[in-house]
Amino acid sequence: MMVEVQMKQEKRPLAGRSLLKRFVKDRRGSTAVEFVLLAGPFLALVFAIIESSVSFAAHQVTANAVEDLARDLRTNTIRQADASPAFVRDYICNKIDILVASGCPELYIDLKTYAKYGDVPLTIPMAGDDLNTSGFTVAPGGSKTINQLRVFYKWPYYTDYIAAKLAELPDGKTLIYATTTWENEPYQ
């Protein structure tokens, strides 16, 4: 018995058009290509969400620290004599250190007493594009005095795209700001 072997004639693809046609029709690896195309924007969105969430949390933690310190000063839990600049800085820094760099290098505090509420500043002290800290001091008042505590932190953005879009300061940072104004209780 004779077995006839039929040889298939190989078709050679034309150099340009056939190769492109085969490439378009071939579905192997399409998932990998789609992943590569979508991974960049997806990861950018994820990083933007994480970074803005952490920034919001830093705002909230700073505002809570300011309110805690103001309450302790208002009720004389922390005495005026004990509220030195180093003590106030350590108090605030210990409350926000979970979110900021160790030692709070970008923390600025202004605590002053005013004669009347109309004298209390309502704006952020800026010098051009940056925070003006030249008049900042820590000097809480005694019984029945009007005080204002302002705390600023220069918050860094870590994603270049976010920093380019949201940074308020020239060094790619934004200003976290918390303030409160109160009148001390009549204590002895």
Tab-separated table of C-alpha atoms in Angstrom, residues 5-180:
chain	number	residue	atom	x	y	z
A	5	VAL	CA	2.179	12.227	1.217
A	6	GLN	CA	0.943	15.478	0.127
A	7	MET	CA	3.283	18.289	0.796
A	8	LYS	CA	1.789	21.566	1.656
A	9	GLN	CA	3.188	24.342	-0.245
A	10	GLU	CA	4.375	27.035	2.067
A	11	LYS	CA	3.087	30.455	1.349
A	12	ARG	CA	5.530	33.148	2.011
A	13	PRO	CA	3.950	36.317	3.369
A	14	LEU	CA	4.472	39.485	1.509
A	15	ALA	CA	6.827	41.637	3.457
A	16	GLY	CA	4.596	44.586	4.387
A	17	ARG	CA	0.888	44.019	4.171
A	18	SER	CA	0.660	40.384	5.202
A	19	LEU	CA	2.780	40.872	8.293
A	20	LEU	CA	0.579	43.764	9.404
A	21	LYS	CA	-2.547	41.729	8.678
A	22	ARG	CA	-1.288	38.815	10.745
A	23	PHE	CA	-0.303	41.150	13.586
A	24	VAL	CA	-3.769	42.739	13.697
A	25	LYS	CA	-5.544	39.363	13.638
A	26	ASP	CA	-3.310	37.713	16.210
A	27	ARG	CA	-4.916	37.948	19.685
A	28	ARG	CA	-2.135	36.345	21.673
A	29	GLY	CA	-0.726	38.848	24.169
A	30	SER	CA	-3.535	41.363	23.732
A	31	THR	CA	-4.225	41.285	27.468
A	32	ALA	CA	-0.631	42.207	28.203
A	33	VAL	CA	-0.751	45.098	25.748
A	34	GLU	CA	-4.063	46.344	27.170
A	35	PHE	CA	-2.652	46.129	30.687
A	36	VAL	CA	0.380	48.186	29.727
A	37	LEU	CA	-1.850	50.828	28.143
A	38	LEU	CA	-4.186	51.048	31.139
A	39	ALA	CA	-1.742	50.524	34.039
A	40	GLY	CA	-0.190	54.001	33.849
A	41	PRO	CA	-3.397	56.039	34.121
A	42	PHE	CA	-4.839	53.619	36.684
A	43	LEU	CA	-1.776	53.829	38.935
A	44	ALA	CA	-1.675	57.626	38.580
A	45	LEU	CA	-5.305	57.766	39.718
A	46	VAL	CA	-4.609	55.454	42.667
A	47	PHE	CA	-1.596	57.536	43.783
A	48	ALA	CA	-3.617	60.757	43.446
A	49	ILE	CA	-6.384	59.320	45.628
A	50	ILE	CA	-3.931	58.112	48.267
A	51	GLU	CA	-1.972	61.368	48.304
A	52	SER	CA	-5.035	63.589	48.554
A	53	SER	CA	-6.468	61.352	51.308
A	54	VAL	CA	-3.290	61.560	53.369
A	55	SER	CA	-3.179	65.332	52.857
A	56	PHE	CA	-6.792	65.629	54.050
A	57	ALA	CA	-5.976	63.495	57.103
A	58	ALA	CA	-3.019	65.786	57.886
A	59	HIS	CA	-5.366	68.798	57.755
A	60	GLN	CA	-7.750	67.120	60.187
A	61	VAL	CA	-5.040	65.981	62.607
A	62	THR	CA	-3.549	69.493	62.643
A	63	ALA	CA	-6.947	71.097	63.300
A	64	ASN	CA	-7.557	68.659	66.173
A	65	ALA	CA	-4.145	69.415	67.696
A	66	VAL	CA	-4.861	73.154	67.535
A	67	GLU	CA	-8.249	72.701	69.234
A	68	ASP	CA	-6.737	70.497	71.956
A	69	LEU	CA	-4.016	73.015	72.765
A	70	ALA	CA	-6.476	75.929	72.740
A	71	ARG	CA	-8.797	74.086	75.129
A	72	ASP	CA	-5.923	73.347	77.517
A	73	LEU	CA	-4.816	76.998	77.447
A	74	ARG	CA	-8.381	78.350	77.755
A	75	THR	CA	-9.128	76.267	80.854
A	76	ASN	CA	-5.651	76.815	82.368
A	77	THR	CA	-4.879	73.100	82.169
A	78	ILE	CA	-1.632	74.316	80.638
A	79	ARG	CA	-0.580	77.389	82.579
A	80	GLN	CA	0.508	80.513	80.797
A	81	ALA	CA	3.965	80.311	82.405
A	82	ASP	CA	4.416	76.725	81.168
A	83	ALA	CA	3.442	77.519	77.558
A	84	SER	CA	6.931	78.263	76.269
A	85	PRO	CA	7.625	78.185	72.523
A	86	ALA	CA	9.406	74.823	72.907
A	87	PHE	CA	6.525	73.347	74.942
A	88	VAL	CA	3.865	74.519	72.455
A	89	ARG	CA	5.895	73.230	69.501
A	90	ASP	CA	6.409	69.835	71.171
A	91	TYR	CA	2.709	69.660	72.097
A	92	ILE	CA	1.583	70.236	68.502
A	93	CYS	CA	4.350	68.107	66.991
A	94	ASN	CA	3.539	65.142	69.249
A	95	LYS	CA	-0.098	65.298	68.124
A	96	ILE	CA	0.687	65.406	64.377
A	97	ASP	CA	3.852	63.303	64.229
A	98	ILE	CA	1.965	60.297	62.881
A	99	LEU	CA	1.672	62.076	59.524
A	100	VAL	CA	4.640	64.435	59.336
A	101	ALA	CA	8.400	64.129	59.256
A	102	SER	CA	10.159	63.461	62.550
A	103	GLY	CA	10.721	66.662	64.497
A	104	CYS	CA	8.162	68.612	62.416
A	105	PRO	CA	10.741	70.613	60.422
A	106	GLU	CA	8.112	72.563	58.465
A	107	LEU	CA	5.905	73.461	61.474
A	108	TYR	CA	5.262	77.151	62.237
A	109	ILE	CA	3.259	78.397	65.235
A	110	ASP	CA	1.863	81.829	66.046
A	111	LEU	CA	0.133	82.296	69.432
A	112	LYS	CA	-0.730	85.847	70.464
A	113	THR	CA	-3.018	87.833	72.732
A	114	TYR	CA	-5.242	90.639	71.410
A	115	ALA	CA	-7.091	93.489	73.127
A	116	LYS	CA	-10.320	92.938	71.177
A	117	TYR	CA	-11.670	90.514	68.592
A	118	GLY	CA	-11.465	93.150	65.862
A	119	ASP	CA	-7.642	93.101	66.169
A	120	VAL	CA	-7.379	89.378	65.399
A	121	PRO	CA	-5.874	88.794	61.907
A	122	LEU	CA	-8.114	87.069	59.388
A	123	THR	CA	-5.598	86.349	56.623
A	124	ILE	CA	-2.640	84.059	56.098
A	125	PRO	CA	0.621	86.031	56.366
A	126	MET	CA	2.241	85.610	52.959
A	127	ALA	CA	5.348	87.245	51.510
A	128	GLY	CA	5.011	86.774	47.770
A	129	ASP	CA	4.453	83.042	47.227
A	130	ASP	CA	5.750	81.901	50.616
A	131	LEU	CA	4.658	82.007	54.255
A	132	ASN	CA	5.881	85.072	56.162
A	133	THR	CA	6.861	83.915	59.659
A	134	SER	CA	8.704	87.081	60.686
A	135	GLY	CA	6.127	88.200	63.275
A	136	PHE	CA	5.384	84.766	64.712
A	137	THR	CA	5.679	84.334	68.468
A	138	VAL	CA	4.296	82.161	71.244
A	139	ALA	CA	2.863	84.417	73.956
A	140	PRO	CA	-0.421	83.192	75.453
A	141	GLY	CA	-2.432	85.524	77.644
A	142	GLY	CA	-3.759	85.038	81.150
A	143	SER	CA	-7.258	85.028	82.572
A	144	LYS	CA	-10.003	86.600	80.409
A	145	THR	CA	-7.656	87.468	77.514
A	146	ILE	CA	-8.404	87.009	73.815
A	147	ASN	CA	-5.950	84.627	72.162
A	148	GLN	CA	-5.402	83.341	68.678
A	149	LEU	CA	-3.443	80.222	67.808
A	150	ARG	CA	-2.390	79.719	64.190
A	151	VAL	CA	-0.490	76.633	63.100
A	152	PHE	CA	1.028	76.183	59.645
A	153	TYR	CA	2.722	73.147	58.152
A	154	LYS	CA	4.337	73.027	54.722
A	155	TRP	CA	3.022	69.722	53.390
A	156	PRO	CA	5.045	68.045	50.627
A	157	TYR	CA	3.482	66.290	47.657
A	158	TYR	CA	5.342	63.178	46.537
A	159	THR	CA	3.763	62.667	43.124
A	160	ASP	CA	5.143	65.133	40.597
A	161	TYR	CA	1.868	65.441	38.715
A	162	ILE	CA	-0.073	66.225	41.902
A	163	ALA	CA	2.573	68.706	43.044
A	164	ALA	CA	2.412	70.497	39.698
A	165	LYS	CA	-1.380	70.826	39.898
A	166	LEU	CA	-2.036	71.399	43.608
A	167	ALA	CA	1.088	72.900	45.189
A	168	GLU	CA	0.547	76.421	46.509
A	169	LEU	CA	4.121	77.140	47.538
A	170	PRO	CA	7.082	77.527	45.180
A	171	ASP	CA	8.876	74.433	46.495
A	172	GLY	CA	6.081	72.052	45.425
A	173	LYS	CA	4.358	72.038	48.817
A	174	THR	CA	0.967	73.114	50.074
A	175	LEU	CA	0.158	74.956	53.263
A	176	ILE	CA	-1.781	73.116	55.937
A	177	TYR	CA	-3.340	75.757	58.134
A	178	ALA	CA	-5.403	75.568	61.317
A	179	THR	CA	-6.481	78.397	63.581
A	180	THR	CA	-8.710	79.108	66.541
